XYZ file of C-alpha atoms in Angstrom:
729
model
C -0.468 -0.361 -0.076
C 2.858 2.642 0.859
C 4.446 1.454 -2.403
C 1.696 2.240 -4.356
C 0.670 5.194 -2.802
C 3.978 6.714 -3.371
C 3.600 5.561 -6.801
C 0.539 7.874 -7.043
C 1.834 10.786 -5.409
C 4.857 10.764 -8.018
C 2.131 10.106 -10.745
C 0.963 13.315 -9.667
C 3.500 15.170 -8.859
C 4.632 14.517 -12.513
C 1.098 15.048 -13.976
C 1.753 18.889 -12.018
C 4.698 19.557 -13.416
C 3.934 18.466 -16.963
C 0.930 20.771 -16.494
C 2.420 23.984 -14.857
C 5.159 23.462 -18.060
C 2.801 23.851 -20.164
C 0.609 26.888 -18.822
C 4.504 28.105 -19.018
C 4.951 27.245 -22.199
C 1.696 28.773 -23.415
C 1.493 31.822 -20.908
C 5.237 32.447 -23.485
C 3.277 31.687 -26.490
C 1.536 35.048 -25.404
C 3.427 37.449 -24.663
C 5.107 36.688 -28.266
C 1.069 37.105 -29.545
C 1.369 40.460 -27.356
C 4.541 41.376 -29.003
C 3.612 40.721 -32.348
C 0.392 42.580 -32.445
C 1.758 45.167 -30.854
C 4.461 45.310 -34.230
C 1.804 44.639 -37.410
C -0.176 47.488 -35.252
C 2.544 50.056 -35.440
C 4.044 48.790 -38.478
C 1.800 46.440 -40.368
C -1.666 48.254 -40.870
C -0.841 50.719 -42.604
C 1.178 48.738 -44.875
C -2.144 46.053 -45.411
C -4.215 48.096 -48.647
C -0.902 47.196 -50.271
C 1.862 44.820 -48.767
C 2.890 43.554 -51.864
C 4.291 47.132 -53.073
C 4.242 49.130 -50.165
C 7.429 47.568 -47.659
C 8.957 49.290 -44.242
C 11.877 51.609 -44.935
C 12.690 54.870 -45.249
C 11.141 56.797 -48.571
C 14.023 57.328 -50.635
C 17.189 55.467 -49.022
C 18.717 52.363 -51.290
C 18.838 49.970 -48.109
C 15.796 48.137 -48.563
C 16.205 47.747 -51.977
C 19.862 45.992 -51.459
C 17.835 43.776 -48.665
C 15.592 42.798 -51.104
C 18.249 41.628 -53.680
C 19.795 39.817 -50.874
C 16.777 37.980 -50.314
C 16.634 36.822 -53.560
C 20.424 35.975 -53.838
C 20.820 33.492 -51.762
C 18.195 31.495 -52.899
C 18.917 31.850 -56.641
C 22.971 31.353 -56.304
C 22.127 27.955 -54.375
C 19.321 26.957 -56.811
C 22.153 27.816 -59.941
C 24.586 25.898 -58.470
C 27.090 29.456 -58.091
C 29.227 30.116 -56.272
C 26.590 32.804 -53.820
C 29.956 34.292 -50.995
C 30.655 35.451 -54.711
C 28.330 37.807 -57.110
C 29.385 38.795 -60.469
C 25.743 40.333 -61.182
C 26.683 43.240 -59.377
C 29.800 45.246 -60.163
C 30.318 43.490 -63.424
C 33.119 41.734 -64.682
C 34.929 42.003 -61.754
C 32.073 40.934 -59.533
C 31.533 41.004 -55.594
C 32.918 40.182 -52.312
C 29.537 39.254 -50.720
C 31.156 38.240 -47.358
C 31.581 41.489 -46.642
C 28.552 43.136 -47.544
C 25.338 42.753 -45.085
C 23.871 39.937 -47.125
C 21.151 38.210 -44.450
C 21.991 34.441 -45.660
C 19.860 32.729 -43.030
C 17.109 34.967 -43.195
C 16.872 35.258 -47.135
C 16.536 30.739 -47.189
C 14.037 30.715 -44.226
C 12.131 33.610 -46.137
C 12.169 31.674 -49.794
C 8.919 30.067 -49.901
C 7.156 33.307 -48.891
C 9.442 35.136 -51.972
C 8.545 32.334 -53.906
C 4.770 32.854 -54.166
C 4.648 36.522 -53.055
C 7.284 38.168 -53.772
C 10.383 40.210 -52.470
C 8.230 43.271 -50.796
C 6.513 40.648 -48.818
C 9.154 38.895 -47.630
C 11.051 42.060 -45.903
C 7.638 43.304 -44.700
C 7.149 39.802 -42.944
C 10.911 39.607 -41.614
C 10.691 43.796 -40.284
C 7.588 42.728 -38.814
C 8.810 39.640 -36.720
C 12.328 41.271 -35.893
C 11.162 43.396 -32.848
C 8.915 40.924 -31.678
C 10.916 38.306 -31.773
C 13.853 40.561 -30.173
C 11.188 41.273 -27.005
C 10.104 37.815 -26.749
C 13.694 36.543 -26.276
C 14.417 39.340 -24.352
C 11.779 38.456 -22.027
C 12.304 35.271 -21.759
C 15.835 35.848 -20.251
C 14.370 38.908 -17.848
C 12.060 36.581 -16.446
C 14.311 34.278 -15.815
C 16.302 36.832 -14.106
C 13.757 38.514 -12.247
C 11.114 35.789 -11.572
C 7.892 37.767 -12.702
C 6.042 37.746 -15.742
C 4.847 41.428 -16.145
C 7.961 43.151 -14.896
C 9.316 41.010 -17.191
C 7.307 41.912 -20.091
C 7.885 45.128 -19.693
C 11.452 44.460 -19.499
C 11.475 42.683 -23.407
C 9.806 46.116 -24.454
C 11.973 48.411 -23.715
C 14.840 46.554 -25.415
C 12.164 44.780 -28.702
C 11.074 48.698 -29.205
C 14.056 50.336 -28.378
C 14.880 53.341 -29.780
C 18.026 51.479 -31.782
C 14.996 49.010 -33.013
C 13.135 51.634 -34.151
C 15.548 53.464 -35.301
C 16.630 50.306 -37.847
C 13.659 49.894 -38.900
C 13.981 52.747 -41.624
C 15.531 49.946 -43.537
C 18.612 47.594 -42.123
C 16.837 44.247 -41.549
C 20.466 42.869 -40.837
C 20.789 45.127 -37.457
C 17.494 44.173 -36.077
C 16.864 40.527 -36.331
C 19.239 40.556 -33.142
C 17.092 37.852 -30.786
C 19.810 35.257 -31.099
C 21.675 38.082 -28.171
C 19.757 37.774 -25.291
C 19.028 33.897 -26.011
C 22.653 33.535 -25.457
C 22.840 35.507 -22.600
C 19.880 33.423 -20.944
C 22.262 30.245 -22.027
C 24.378 31.422 -20.286
C 22.769 31.612 -17.182
C 21.490 28.391 -17.307
C 24.897 26.764 -17.257
C 25.656 28.991 -14.389
C 22.876 27.438 -12.543
C 23.785 24.598 -13.557
C 20.437 23.958 -15.465
C 22.147 22.671 -18.456
C 25.099 19.974 -19.462
C 28.242 21.559 -20.670
C 27.213 19.682 -24.361
C 23.910 20.982 -24.960
C 25.558 24.598 -23.508
C 27.870 24.298 -26.382
C 25.753 23.024 -28.791
C 22.555 25.758 -27.644
C 24.926 28.308 -27.753
C 27.364 27.437 -31.277
C 23.271 27.307 -32.517
C 22.939 31.312 -31.485
C 26.064 32.265 -32.848
C 25.727 30.621 -35.982
C 22.137 31.869 -35.989
C 23.102 35.783 -35.283
C 26.428 35.412 -37.523
C 24.177 34.737 -40.444
C 21.871 37.219 -39.845
C 24.370 39.716 -39.138
C 28.061 39.278 -38.909
C 28.681 42.548 -37.335
C 25.828 42.335 -34.634
C 27.421 38.799 -33.961
C 30.875 40.463 -33.369
C 30.226 43.145 -31.424
C 27.969 40.196 -29.005
C 31.388 38.354 -29.116
C 33.114 41.636 -27.463
C 30.825 43.209 -25.248
C 29.950 39.280 -24.223
C 33.666 38.819 -23.181
C 33.620 42.242 -21.360
C 31.087 41.284 -18.933
C 32.731 37.570 -18.407
C 35.560 39.524 -17.251
C 34.037 41.740 -15.644
C 31.919 38.953 -13.816
C 35.088 37.604 -12.935
C 36.573 40.337 -11.275
C 33.605 40.924 -9.378
C 32.055 37.857 -8.243
C 32.601 35.784 -5.739
C 35.629 33.405 -5.190
C 33.344 30.120 -4.513
C 31.402 31.449 -7.972
C 34.304 32.209 -9.617
C 35.146 28.734 -10.931
C 31.667 28.498 -12.701
C 32.354 31.658 -14.582
C 36.273 30.666 -15.643
C 34.096 27.170 -16.726
C 31.138 29.518 -18.962
C 33.832 31.153 -20.189
C 35.801 28.011 -21.755
C 32.199 26.029 -22.916
C 31.673 29.725 -24.884
C 34.987 29.431 -26.304
C 34.746 26.071 -27.511
C 31.138 27.337 -28.961
C 32.584 29.931 -31.120
C 35.146 26.784 -32.115
C 32.169 25.285 -33.536
C 30.579 28.071 -35.027
C 33.896 29.086 -36.725
C 34.106 25.119 -37.793
C 30.149 25.638 -39.244
C 30.655 28.613 -41.011
C 34.160 27.567 -42.304
C 32.956 28.662 -45.870
C 31.406 32.137 -45.071
C 34.755 32.735 -43.080
C 37.071 31.656 -45.979
C 35.971 33.909 -48.056
C 35.630 37.230 -45.812
C 39.643 37.065 -44.321
C 41.096 35.527 -47.375
C 39.361 36.215 -50.387
C 40.034 40.192 -50.267
C 40.033 40.851 -46.367
C 39.003 44.876 -46.650
C 41.770 47.046 -44.708
C 39.642 49.836 -43.982
C 36.808 50.656 -42.111
C 34.076 50.927 -44.613
C 32.558 54.083 -42.870
C 33.791 56.168 -40.421
C 33.275 56.055 -37.258
C 32.980 59.499 -36.171
C 30.021 59.305 -38.329
C 28.054 56.729 -36.948
C 28.411 57.846 -33.239
C 26.290 58.751 -30.314
C 26.596 62.202 -28.510
C 25.814 62.942 -24.979
C 22.166 65.001 -26.232
C 20.911 62.044 -28.114
C 20.991 60.222 -25.068
C 18.153 63.188 -23.793
C 16.647 64.497 -26.556
C 14.414 62.145 -28.498
C 14.590 61.678 -31.713
C 11.883 63.114 -34.750
C 10.556 58.982 -35.099
C 9.294 58.921 -31.736
C 6.085 60.168 -30.807
C 7.212 62.445 -27.835
C 10.222 63.601 -30.426
C 11.440 67.180 -31.019
C 11.398 68.529 -34.507
C 14.600 67.670 -36.825
C 16.399 70.742 -36.267
C 15.839 70.600 -32.472
C 16.749 67.138 -32.555
C 19.947 67.950 -35.208
C 21.555 69.477 -32.082
C 21.980 66.164 -30.649
C 22.477 64.320 -33.897
C 24.469 66.428 -35.709
C 26.032 63.901 -37.934
C 25.157 62.737 -41.446
C 24.466 59.248 -41.263
C 20.786 60.050 -40.311
C 17.917 59.584 -37.895
C 18.345 55.510 -39.068
C 21.899 55.966 -36.561
C 20.190 58.143 -33.630
C 19.999 55.706 -31.446
C 20.834 56.471 -28.169
C 17.849 58.454 -26.917
C 17.080 56.954 -23.024
C 15.311 59.759 -21.700
C 14.625 60.843 -18.203
C 12.356 58.750 -16.612
C 14.584 55.704 -17.701
C 17.440 57.480 -16.594
C 16.004 57.728 -13.234
C 14.851 54.618 -13.032
C 18.848 53.461 -13.847
C 19.969 56.024 -10.880
C 17.796 54.824 -8.574
C 17.825 50.478 -8.812
C 21.932 51.742 -9.364
C 21.385 53.592 -5.622
C 19.834 50.253 -4.263
C 21.586 47.649 -5.782
C 25.309 48.466 -6.758
C 26.546 46.820 -3.626
C 25.446 43.850 -4.962
C 27.502 42.029 -8.044
C 24.258 41.590 -9.986
C 23.678 45.077 -10.021
C 27.631 46.185 -10.374
C 27.692 43.531 -13.648
C 24.332 45.581 -15.123
C 25.160 49.392 -14.643
C 28.828 48.639 -15.518
C 27.853 47.071 -18.731
C 25.700 49.996 -19.722
C 28.101 52.842 -18.391
C 30.785 50.958 -20.523
C 28.941 50.378 -23.816
C 27.409 54.322 -23.511
C 30.724 55.479 -23.411
C 31.669 53.135 -26.172
C 28.460 54.184 -28.189
C 30.411 57.760 -28.677
C 33.004 56.573 -30.757
C 36.510 57.169 -30.404
C 36.376 61.334 -29.598
C 33.754 63.102 -27.895
C 31.706 64.955 -30.530
C 30.114 68.746 -30.164
C 28.029 69.547 -32.486
C 30.711 68.806 -35.884
C 33.755 68.951 -33.940
C 35.161 66.473 -32.651
C 36.963 67.171 -29.376
C 38.606 64.614 -26.909
C 39.418 61.424 -27.216
C 37.509 58.459 -25.822
C 38.071 55.024 -24.679
C 36.878 53.703 -28.433
C 39.854 54.804 -29.458
C 42.064 52.756 -28.866
C 39.631 49.690 -30.584
C 39.713 52.079 -33.911
C 43.404 50.720 -34.234
C 42.706 47.183 -33.908
C 41.668 45.164 -36.449
C 38.584 44.484 -37.104
C 37.449 46.619 -34.363
C 38.404 49.394 -36.355
C 35.443 48.827 -38.440
C 32.854 48.632 -36.138
C 30.120 51.868 -35.606
C 30.276 52.243 -32.376
C 26.337 54.736 -32.186
C 24.917 50.595 -32.968
C 26.672 50.025 -29.743
C 23.070 51.167 -27.796
C 21.020 47.950 -28.679
C 23.477 46.031 -26.544
C 22.842 49.297 -23.803
C 18.732 48.541 -24.114
C 18.997 45.166 -22.934
C 20.234 45.873 -19.707
C 18.288 48.497 -19.146
C 15.730 45.907 -20.290
C 16.989 43.868 -16.866
C 17.003 47.018 -15.136
C 13.691 47.951 -14.930
C 11.911 44.541 -14.341
C 14.925 43.939 -11.106
C 13.512 47.460 -10.607
C 9.933 46.302 -10.544
C 10.618 43.324 -8.330
C 12.508 45.092 -5.940
C 11.221 45.899 -2.689
C 9.520 48.526 -1.714
C 6.660 48.529 -4.518
C 5.695 51.555 -5.155
C 3.446 53.595 -7.511
C 6.309 55.920 -8.313
C 7.971 53.005 -9.254
C 5.304 51.536 -11.941
C 4.832 55.481 -13.003
C 8.209 55.449 -14.478
C 7.459 52.459 -16.066
C 4.592 53.608 -17.491
C 6.511 56.752 -18.590
C 9.374 54.901 -20.449
C 7.175 52.598 -22.524
C 5.063 56.068 -23.268
C 8.245 57.788 -24.395
C 9.493 54.898 -27.126
C 6.041 55.281 -29.022
C 7.011 55.525 -32.530
C 5.640 58.575 -34.431
C 4.185 57.012 -36.852
C 1.650 59.902 -39.010
C 5.273 61.269 -40.208
C 5.817 58.494 -42.688
C 9.195 57.980 -41.037
C 8.921 53.365 -41.674
C 6.880 53.479 -44.662
C 7.800 53.616 -48.623
C 5.919 51.938 -51.560
C 7.529 50.610 -54.294
C 8.416 52.333 -57.679
C 9.453 49.593 -59.897
C 9.130 50.493 -63.778
C 7.065 48.707 -65.499
C 10.000 47.656 -68.237
C 11.211 45.315 -65.364
C 8.256 45.072 -63.520
C 5.770 43.893 -66.574
C 9.415 41.355 -68.347
C 9.815 43.875 -71.011
C 13.874 43.769 -71.129
C 13.527 40.402 -72.215
C 12.501 41.913 -76.153
C 15.569 43.829 -75.164
C 18.135 42.525 -73.152
C 20.087 39.699 -73.605
C 20.555 37.130 -70.996
C 23.609 37.771 -69.158
C 24.593 41.236 -70.931
C 26.014 43.910 -68.474
C 24.149 47.027 -68.469
C 24.615 50.881 -67.039
C 21.110 51.521 -65.044
C 20.689 55.110 -64.250
C 20.114 56.327 -61.868
C 23.229 54.624 -60.410
C 23.873 52.635 -57.321
C 22.352 53.671 -54.188
C 20.773 56.339 -56.090
C 17.540 54.033 -56.706
C 16.655 50.541 -57.000
C 18.680 49.035 -59.673
C 19.504 45.961 -57.072
C 15.881 45.193 -56.209
C 14.509 45.716 -60.198
C 17.776 43.246 -60.712
C 16.265 41.104 -58.539
C 13.101 41.639 -59.675
C 13.957 40.070 -63.106
C 15.331 37.299 -61.394
C 18.773 37.924 -61.629
C 18.105 38.333 -66.001
C 21.216 40.708 -66.824
C 24.223 42.153 -64.956
C 24.828 45.676 -63.631
C 28.670 47.329 -64.057
C 27.419 48.925 -60.677
C 25.811 48.265 -58.067
C 24.963 49.192 -54.240
C 26.124 46.833 -51.506
C 27.327 49.375 -48.752
C 30.783 49.752 -49.848
C 31.526 50.008 -53.755
C 34.448 47.881 -54.812
C 37.496 49.658 -55.089
C 38.242 48.616 -58.218
C 35.550 50.743 -59.174
C 35.789 53.635 -56.474
C 38.986 53.859 -58.918
C 37.519 55.487 -62.026
C 37.236 59.045 -62.377
C 33.741 59.021 -64.217
C 32.204 56.939 -60.810
C 31.723 60.642 -59.700
C 29.817 61.809 -62.511
C 27.438 59.108 -62.423
C 26.228 59.670 -58.991
C 26.321 63.347 -59.256
C 24.742 63.512 -62.080
C 26.816 66.052 -63.969
C 30.015 66.280 -65.917
C 32.882 67.425 -63.464
C 35.261 67.626 -66.614
C 35.094 68.242 -69.874
C 36.495 64.760 -70.584
C 33.470 63.243 -68.857
C 32.173 61.995 -71.940
C 35.197 60.247 -72.876
C 35.675 58.478 -69.832
C 32.200 57.632 -69.623
C 32.767 55.447 -73.119
C 36.718 54.252 -70.959
C 34.168 53.204 -68.456
C 32.040 51.489 -70.803
C 34.543 49.779 -72.477
C 35.982 48.422 -69.652
C 33.232 46.788 -67.914
C 31.550 45.225 -71.332
C 28.215 47.436 -71.205
C 26.093 47.003 -73.871
C 22.985 48.747 -72.721
C 22.921 52.353 -70.733
C 19.073 51.751 -68.944
C 17.644 55.307 -68.097
C 14.734 55.481 -65.516
C 12.837 57.938 -63.049
C 14.253 60.818 -63.223
C 18.094 60.183 -64.949
C 15.263 60.018 -68.038
C 14.882 63.936 -67.808
C 19.035 64.728 -66.832
C 21.047 62.713 -68.091
C 20.407 62.911 -72.233
C 21.692 65.902 -72.453
C 25.189 64.385 -70.508
C 24.917 61.530 -73.460
C 25.044 63.536 -75.712
C 28.844 63.992 -76.054
C 28.824 60.421 -76.807
C 26.618 60.156 -80.072
C 24.203 58.084 -79.182
C 20.315 57.782 -79.972
C 18.066 57.027 -77.006
C 15.409 54.787 -77.459
C 11.995 55.105 -75.402
C 10.266 51.779 -74.067
C 7.408 52.749 -71.606
C 9.003 54.117 -69.367
C 12.800 53.733 -69.564
C 14.509 54.959 -71.822
C 17.694 52.590 -74.016
C 21.341 53.301 -75.169
C 22.741 50.662 -76.929
C 26.165 51.039 -76.688
C 28.312 50.715 -80.248
C 30.838 47.728 -80.698
C 33.110 49.833 -81.578
C 33.101 52.195 -78.210
C 33.562 49.121 -76.587
C 36.559 47.418 -78.772
C 38.235 51.708 -79.723
C 38.920 51.232 -75.804
C 38.766 47.849 -74.232
C 41.181 46.862 -72.025
C 41.327 50.106 -70.696
C 42.444 50.094 -66.931
C 40.978 52.419 -64.424
C 44.692 53.957 -63.606
C 44.214 54.268 -67.276
C 41.701 56.485 -66.625
C 42.422 58.095 -63.930
C 46.290 58.946 -64.919
C 44.526 61.041 -68.688
C 41.958 63.307 -66.573
C 45.176 63.984 -64.047
C 47.452 64.548 -67.093
C 44.167 67.260 -68.856
C 43.420 69.041 -65.473
C 47.439 69.402 -65.171
C 48.069 70.308 -68.775
C 45.125 72.976 -68.531
C 46.736 74.906 -65.953
C 50.290 74.584 -67.299
C 48.958 76.126 -70.556
C 46.878 78.803 -68.363
C 49.776 79.768 -66.500
C 52.302 79.629 -69.227
C 49.636 82.265 -71.282
C 49.048 84.530 -67.832
C 52.771 85.389 -67.165
C 52.985 85.831 -70.647
C 51.261 88.436 -70.115
C 52.871 90.410 -67.868
C 50.434 90.129 -65.012
C 51.495 89.337 -61.022
C 51.910 86.713 -60.263
C 50.282 87.155 -56.467
C 46.981 87.519 -58.010
C 47.280 84.272 -60.009
C 44.763 80.859 -59.139
C 42.089 78.905 -61.016
C 39.495 81.616 -61.350
C 41.577 84.548 -62.127
C 43.082 82.253 -64.594
C 39.522 81.444 -65.765
C 37.821 85.279 -65.350
C 40.577 86.004 -68.241
C 39.933 82.763 -70.128
C 42.895 81.375 -70.091
C 41.274 77.807 -67.566
C 38.150 76.142 -68.217
C 37.147 75.300 -64.826
C 35.716 71.828 -64.550
C 32.414 71.343 -62.244
C 34.416 70.394 -59.909
C 35.541 73.333 -58.608
C 32.487 73.906 -57.339
C 32.523 77.139 -55.287
C 35.161 79.542 -54.751
C 36.748 80.034 -51.560
C 38.194 83.340 -50.881
C 40.127 82.028 -47.755
C 42.007 79.751 -50.205
C 41.810 80.793 -54.068
C 44.828 78.681 -54.921
C 42.155 75.774 -54.257
C 39.896 74.134 -57.686
C 38.759 70.899 -55.922
C 41.559 68.555 -56.002
C 43.629 71.246 -58.039
C 45.902 73.873 -56.935
C 47.295 76.900 -59.259
C 49.171 79.861 -58.038
C 52.382 81.908 -56.681
C 55.351 79.648 -54.950
C 58.259 82.033 -53.794
C 59.765 83.388 -57.390
C 58.064 80.543 -60.186
C 54.643 78.635 -59.665
C 53.527 76.190 -58.668
C 50.490 73.728 -60.511
C 49.302 71.248 -57.824
C 46.983 68.262 -57.968
C 45.613 65.341 -55.398
C 45.625 61.837 -56.496
C 47.832 58.451 -55.921
C 51.352 57.707 -57.798
C 50.250 55.472 -60.438
C 47.601 58.253 -62.191
C 50.251 60.848 -61.694
C 53.701 58.777 -62.378
C 53.363 59.850 -67.069
C 52.393 63.446 -65.507
C 55.423 63.590 -63.642
C 58.001 61.482 -66.263
C 56.745 64.415 -69.112
C 56.769 67.377 -66.742
C 59.451 66.631 -64.210
C 62.306 68.103 -66.985
C 60.562 71.076 -67.088
C 60.038 71.930 -63.424
C 62.377 73.602 -61.013
C 61.415 71.596 -57.414
C 58.949 68.773 -57.363
C 57.326 67.946 -54.431
C 55.168 64.572 -53.872
C 53.010 63.877 -51.481
C 53.527 67.734 -50.383
C 55.594 69.096 -48.777
C 57.835 66.097 -49.397
C 60.275 66.653 -52.327
C 60.206 63.840 -55.227
C 63.238 61.173 -54.929
C 63.684 58.584 -57.017
C 61.522 55.875 -58.300
C 58.550 54.662 -56.156
C 57.714 51.578 -55.842
C 54.377 51.621 -53.311
C 51.391 53.949 -54.277
C 50.677 56.998 -52.196
C 47.964 59.327 -52.122
C 48.571 63.118 -51.522
C 49.401 66.250 -53.740
C 51.897 66.517 -56.348
C 53.213 70.020 -56.632
C 56.027 71.241 -59.657
C 57.640 74.255 -59.766
C 58.461 76.272 -62.838
C 60.495 79.162 -63.101
C 59.579 81.742 -66.838
C 61.048 79.062 -68.781
C 60.559 76.353 -67.270
C 56.579 77.016 -68.165
C 57.206 77.233 -71.836
C 59.373 74.154 -71.711
C 56.214 72.500 -70.410
C 53.789 73.740 -72.544
C 55.655 72.205 -75.411
C 56.181 68.679 -73.739
C 52.479 68.773 -73.455
C 50.729 66.674 -76.067
C 47.039 65.568 -77.045
C 45.927 62.598 -74.232
C 43.605 60.817 -75.777
C 43.672 57.773 -75.125
C 42.897 53.768 -76.234
C 43.584 49.967 -75.872
C 47.366 50.233 -78.184
C 47.898 53.422 -76.386
C 47.582 52.953 -73.043
C 50.797 50.722 -72.787
C 52.667 54.077 -73.172
C 50.152 55.616 -70.268
């Protein structure tokens, strides 16, 4: 009887545990439904009327189009047995290494069924709507585990999943909002610290979380490792000696999980680090940092946000409101301060507060920026000297700060004494994070030309041919149009974040982006570019149909209007004439042209007996001696000798002619004019010595006396190049 009773008691206890676990998972699922309903109410309902043509993203920005291209690329590449890491579809014919782009491989593959049935726009919208709900939900799971209370955890999860960081990045950076693995990784660490998960399962689940995060965002993964290591080191220092061995063990297991992650990602990492590793930061860190005032002044994307004019005082950088992620606000600061007052003496309190402070300071970047001026150096300046870390964008670190803030809010609400004031402050925090939906920051309508949308391109383009689509690259959605065509054609351009160096060297790229002729030789430079990249068709869409016909008139091409685009066929004779010309050839040609024009202008000016002290490009232009290229911009009375990257003026008893460039582009120029010059400086103010084996960039300055100028003019000659002549450059 005893055994029977004991068995019945055990069975009843097991049934009770199973019922409790089921109820817990149902409650957890309901919390996710709450977050998802909130995301849909805010960002989904405005799209209901046209979910397949209106997308979540800031209007007139290229990032959503690029992400839709990535959603198409990975399934396309794998289904066509193409190397998915290197694409030849954009920046053709050389292609692009996508491991250094925000290429979102995992979301692209997960969303493929949606993409196949309903299209790229629907896939982007679904993923964007899921991202804040998943982030908030995973943070809720972590926070509820820590604070042991659901309602405070719901608020804490909201602070993370709908933080100013998330609301800002929702404007177009899908790769930066799929951050749900971050709180899950912290949750796994806590489970292992409490011995509630075995070593092997901890390593497996953490490796899977790391791999998932990496395949959503390499940038977020890298910074998670950095700040995770900082948190571990801090915990090791602060934790009681009795528990320190647990932290050391978790650190070792985490290292094993990272190795396992690296093994799973080894093909990706091979192409990332051994095929075109970028040596310079893709974007200047000072353009992507927080400012002190941005912690207190809400950006215009929040309902309580101030006007753009006032908010720009707090966030003056040119990166836009999508990077204004630092707003904490007074209610949340009060909660953090009061929590610190009560819990500073605890290990948990110290870790949370120190990490929050460390992340906030790091987000300020390498130097404290006041308005547009970088002032005193900050701790992150050390990181800018280190590989990989020098490419981080500090303002985006605030995602980690809001995870710590969400934990602090929940712990604050569960800490005695329970007072109405605490909940009032939490309510104010929630209200302060409501987005300003009526302004339309997050909603844009697709504008795909009918030429691409209706498949008309198949009648005029051959499969796989290289095109030049204008507006160029980031100026419009040519990446999306290509994806919507099923990758039917290739492009000598694109937008995947950072332009490849081999394209950046082409002088005509500035003309393509600025949509104006920067030099009188720009039409010829465009022919060089077309030939070098085997472009057969130029396609004008949207505003390019108004701007570019006049700019293309110098190429003697005839446009053909087809639906809502204009096509220009590049004659085979042009492609043959300039075949094989490189960016260095083109750069050398334009440098020679500009420098020669200034030499001739200086010679004519001196021959007239005019005062050398008044010589500058603008004065020479006024006298009809020098045609000023558009790149000169506006006259600067403080630096009248400068004209864009050109310099002309008196230098002691001589005349100096200067130009900025790299050695490869300037080497022929140096060889031609050095015999006539009195002195040659490169990079200025260093005197040019013998042969240069590297390729430095700087200002070349040559000084000439009267006789030297005449000799230089005599040495000048026409500088049109062709494939047959390029070896003479």
